[in-house]
Short mmCIF file of C-alpha atoms in Angstrom, two decimals:
data_model
loop_
_atom_site.label_atom_id
_atom_site.label_comp_id
_atom_site.label_asym_id
_atom_site.label_seq_id
_atom_site.Cartn_x
_atom_site.Cartn_y
_atom_site.Cartn_z
CA MET C 28 35.06 55.25 45.89
CA THR C 29 32.49 52.94 47.82
CA GLU C 30 33.90 51.06 50.63
CA PHE C 31 32.53 47.52 51.30
CA SER C 32 32.52 45.36 54.32
CA PHE C 33 31.44 41.88 54.89
CA SER C 34 30.33 39.59 57.84
CA CYS C 35 28.89 36.16 57.98
CA THR C 36 25.82 35.81 60.36
CA GLY C 37 25.10 32.10 60.03
CA VAL C 38 25.26 28.84 58.12
CA ARG C 39 22.95 26.02 57.46
CA ALA C 40 23.03 22.76 55.48
CA ASP C 41 20.84 22.89 52.39
CA ARG C 42 18.31 20.02 52.79
CA PHE C 43 17.16 20.30 49.23
CA ALA C 44 20.43 20.41 47.32
CA ALA C 45 21.41 17.29 45.02
CA GLY C 46 24.64 16.91 46.87
CA PRO C 47 26.34 18.08 50.12
CA THR C 48 25.97 21.87 50.24
CA LEU C 49 26.46 24.65 53.00
CA VAL C 50 24.79 28.05 52.79
CA PHE C 51 26.45 30.94 54.44
CA ARG C 52 24.54 34.08 55.18
CA LEU C 53 26.39 37.19 54.32
CA HIS C 54 25.79 40.73 55.59
CA VAL C 55 27.14 43.27 53.04
CA THR C 56 27.65 46.93 53.86
CA ALA C 57 28.43 49.80 51.31
CA SER C 58 29.57 53.15 52.46
CA GLY C 59 27.63 56.27 51.59
CA ASP C 60 24.21 56.40 50.02
CA THR C 61 25.11 55.66 46.42
CA PRO C 62 23.15 52.82 44.94
CA VAL C 63 24.96 49.54 44.30
CA HIS C 64 23.42 47.99 41.19
CA ALA C 65 25.22 44.62 41.54
CA LEU C 66 28.28 43.04 43.23
CA ALA C 67 30.34 40.32 41.25
CA LEU C 68 32.35 38.68 43.91
CA ARG C 69 34.96 35.98 44.26
CA CYS C 70 34.74 34.36 47.62
CA GLN C 71 37.56 32.21 49.05
CA ILE C 72 37.11 30.29 52.22
CA ARG C 73 39.96 28.99 54.20
CA ILE C 74 40.00 26.81 57.42
CA GLU C 75 42.35 28.30 59.99
CA PRO C 76 43.20 25.14 62.23
CA ALA C 77 45.46 27.12 64.66
CA ARG C 78 42.41 29.09 65.90
CA ARG C 79 41.01 26.32 68.04
CA GLY C 80 41.89 23.52 70.40
CA TYR C 81 41.88 19.74 69.83
CA ASP C 82 41.38 16.71 72.20
CA ASP C 83 43.68 13.82 72.00
CA GLY C 84 41.30 11.93 69.62
CA GLU C 85 41.16 14.72 67.25
CA ALA C 86 44.90 15.18 67.44
CA ASP C 87 45.38 11.47 66.57
CA ALA C 88 42.96 11.78 63.48
CA LEU C 89 44.93 14.96 62.18
CA LYS C 90 48.33 13.31 62.15
CA ASP C 91 48.32 12.60 58.48
CA LEU C 92 47.50 16.37 57.82
CA PHE C 93 49.89 18.12 60.53
CA GLY C 94 52.06 15.51 62.04
CA GLU C 95 52.71 15.05 65.65
CA ARG C 96 51.20 17.54 68.12
CA SER C 97 54.77 18.55 68.96
CA ARG C 98 55.23 19.92 65.40
CA TRP C 99 51.92 21.83 65.16
CA GLY C 100 53.71 25.19 65.86
CA GLY C 101 55.11 24.84 62.14
CA THR C 102 52.65 22.62 60.45
CA LEU C 103 49.12 24.07 61.59
CA ASN C 104 48.80 26.14 58.32
CA PRO C 105 45.65 27.29 56.67
CA VAL C 106 43.65 24.71 54.62
CA GLN C 107 41.68 25.78 51.52
CA PHE C 108 37.95 24.95 51.82
CA ALA C 109 36.23 26.47 48.95
CA GLN C 110 36.42 29.00 46.23
CA VAL C 111 32.97 30.18 44.79
CA PRO C 112 31.47 33.09 42.78
CA LEU C 113 28.63 35.19 44.06
CA MET C 114 26.31 37.68 42.53
CA VAL C 115 24.80 40.15 44.87
CA SER C 116 21.70 42.03 43.63
CA GLY C 117 21.26 45.77 43.85
CA PHE C 118 20.99 47.67 47.22
CA THR C 119 21.74 50.85 48.97
CA GLY C 120 23.59 50.86 52.39
CA GLU C 121 23.52 47.17 53.22
CA THR C 122 21.92 44.01 52.25
CA GLU C 123 22.15 40.09 52.86
CA ALA C 124 22.93 37.31 50.55
CA ASP C 125 23.23 33.65 50.56
CA LEU C 126 26.71 32.19 49.65
CA VAL C 127 26.08 28.69 48.39
CA VAL C 128 29.06 26.43 48.76
CA PRO C 129 29.02 22.84 47.29
CA CYS C 130 31.12 20.37 49.40
CA THR C 131 32.62 16.97 49.07
CA TYR C 132 33.02 13.90 51.26
CA ASP C 133 36.02 12.83 49.48
CA LEU C 134 38.43 11.94 52.24
CA ASP C 135 41.45 12.56 49.91
CA ILE C 136 40.74 16.20 50.20
CA ALA C 137 42.51 17.99 53.06
CA ALA C 138 39.55 20.11 54.08
CA THR C 139 37.36 17.02 54.31
CA ARG C 140 39.79 14.97 56.25
CA TYR C 141 40.21 17.88 58.73
CA LEU C 142 36.39 18.32 59.12
CA ALA C 143 35.87 14.59 59.59
CA ALA C 144 38.37 14.41 62.35
CA LEU C 145 36.53 16.98 64.52
CA THR C 146 34.05 15.64 67.03
CA ASP C 147 32.58 18.83 68.35
CA GLY C 148 33.00 22.57 68.68
CA GLU C 149 33.48 25.06 65.78
CA VAL C 150 35.48 25.29 62.57
CA PRO C 151 37.34 28.54 62.51
CA LEU C 152 36.94 30.03 58.73
CA LEU C 153 38.29 33.04 57.12
CA MET C 154 36.22 34.31 54.13
CA LEU C 155 38.25 36.45 51.67
CA PHE C 156 36.44 38.72 49.13
CA SER C 157 37.26 40.48 45.99
CA GLY C 158 35.60 41.30 42.82
CA THR C 159 33.77 44.16 40.84
CA ALA C 160 31.01 46.57 42.01
CA PHE C 161 28.55 48.43 39.54
CA THR C 162 27.53 51.53 41.24
CA GLY C 163 26.09 54.99 40.66
CA ALA C 164 22.97 57.16 41.02
CA GLY C 165 22.71 58.06 37.30
CA GLY C 166 23.87 55.36 35.01
CA PHE C 167 26.52 53.33 36.71
CA ARG C 168 30.42 53.06 37.18
CA VAL C 169 32.59 50.06 37.77
CA GLU C 170 34.64 49.95 41.00
CA PRO C 171 36.88 47.21 42.32
CA VAL C 172 36.25 45.33 45.61
CA PRO C 173 39.79 45.26 46.90
CA TRP C 174 41.52 41.86 47.98
CA ASP C 175 41.73 42.89 51.63
CA ARG C 176 37.93 42.47 52.28
CA GLU C 177 37.51 39.54 54.72
CA ALA C 178 35.22 38.11 57.46
CA ALA C 179 36.13 35.50 60.14
CA PHE C 180 33.32 33.04 61.11
CA ARG C 181 33.15 29.99 63.33
CA MET C 182 31.15 27.26 61.79
CA PRO C 183 29.64 24.62 64.18
CA VAL C 184 30.95 21.27 63.44
CA ALA C 185 27.30 19.93 64.00
CA THR C 186 26.30 21.87 60.99
CA TRP C 187 29.04 19.94 58.79
CA ARG C 188 28.01 16.65 60.27
CA GLU C 189 24.30 17.35 59.57
CA MET C 190 25.04 18.17 55.99
CA VAL C 191 27.00 14.79 55.52
CA GLU C 192 24.36 12.91 57.26
CA GLN C 193 21.71 14.17 54.99
CA HIS C 194 23.34 12.77 51.92
CA PHE C 195 25.37 9.81 53.44
CA PRO C 196 23.40 8.57 56.37
CA GLY C 197 25.34 6.24 58.42
CA CYS C 198 27.98 5.76 55.57
CA GLY C 199 31.53 6.34 54.95
CA TRP C 200 33.36 6.99 51.68
CA ILE C 201 36.40 5.67 49.82
CA ARG C 202 37.87 6.50 46.32
CA LEU C 203 39.58 3.62 44.50
CA PRO C 204 41.59 3.40 41.28
CA ARG C 205 39.55 2.78 38.10
CA ASP C 206 41.09 -0.79 37.62
CA THR C 207 40.35 -1.77 41.27
CA MET C 208 36.83 -0.52 40.85
CA ASP C 209 36.47 -2.61 37.56
CA ALA C 210 37.83 -5.62 39.43
CA LEU C 211 35.25 -5.15 42.16
CA LEU C 212 32.47 -4.73 39.66
CA ALA C 213 33.57 -7.98 37.91
CA TYR C 214 33.63 -9.81 41.17
CA ARG C 215 30.03 -8.47 42.10
CA SER C 216 28.71 -9.53 38.79
CA ARG C 217 30.30 -12.86 38.89
CA HIS C 218 28.71 -13.62 42.36
CA ALA C 219 25.31 -11.85 41.63
CA LEU C 220 25.73 -9.68 44.82
CA PRO C 221 22.97 -7.19 45.23
CA SER C 222 24.92 -4.20 46.48
CA TRP C 223 28.61 -2.80 47.13
CA GLU C 224 28.05 -3.30 50.73
CA ALA C 225 27.32 -7.06 50.21
CA THR C 226 30.43 -7.03 47.73
CA VAL C 227 32.86 -5.84 50.45
CA GLU C 228 31.28 -8.13 53.03
CA ALA C 229 31.78 -11.06 50.92
CA LEU C 230 35.46 -10.23 50.53
CA LEU C 231 35.83 -9.55 54.26
CA ASP C 232 33.96 -12.80 55.08
CA GLY C 233 36.43 -14.88 53.10
CA GLY C 234 35.63 -14.40 49.27
CA ALA C 235 39.34 -15.04 48.89
CA ALA C 236 40.05 -16.81 52.02
CA ASP C 237 42.28 -19.41 50.57
CA ARG C 238 45.04 -16.69 50.17
CA PRO C 239 46.97 -15.61 53.18
CA GLU C 240 47.24 -12.13 52.24
CA SER C 241 43.35 -11.82 51.95
CA ARG C 242 43.07 -11.66 55.63
CA ASP C 243 44.08 -8.10 55.27
CA PRO C 244 41.06 -6.28 53.56
CA LEU C 245 43.29 -3.64 51.85
CA ARG C 246 45.57 -6.36 50.46
CA ALA C 247 42.61 -8.39 49.35
CA LEU C 248 41.09 -5.48 47.50
CA THR C 249 44.39 -4.71 45.94
CA ALA C 250 44.83 -8.43 44.79
CA LEU C 251 41.45 -8.24 42.90
CA THR C 252 43.26 -5.95 40.41
CA VAL C 253 45.70 -8.74 39.31
CA ARG C 254 43.96 -11.95 40.15
CA THR C 255 40.74 -13.72 39.40
CA ASP C 256 38.71 -15.30 42.05
CA PRO C 257 38.39 -19.09 41.94
#
């Protein structure tokens, strides 16, 4: 049976993707000289936070994920980053392929919160591979790619930040319940505001200033779901 091994040689932000996307460059090796007609792979990527250090600012930003630093011995567990399929075209011996990973800037996702908390250095990743290989010199046979195939890689934090900046330059992101979004849209339409930025600025500048609770921006946004502006 053919033995397969994998390594990751680099990563880049896809400048031409419709949304935030990372492209990992994989090196694939197959034992022997039997042709591999195709590989149908399942690729799981995990963040292994225990494999790097953190400064005090990063530790503070990671409290909601892992708790206080004193507890990290038991809470610094792997975080799921992505699970994507990959078809590798035919080769003999070794080849390279691009693993395209769509990403999100949703800060409710644990992996995104982790990455957003990092200021510098590298992200320790573990790539896990499994799937099916189609091999054979005359015709083909089907072989499994076992579950224990893996590759460690350290992704530069700068690459993640470059990807985010390409699609959300100078911006943050927040997800709100649908009823809150409906209330914000109604407020924006009512006051003929040109953008969401102008809408939030109007609220922060006193769009509901006659209410004591509106001095807290979060409470002001929540209040929109149950009250109508004067």
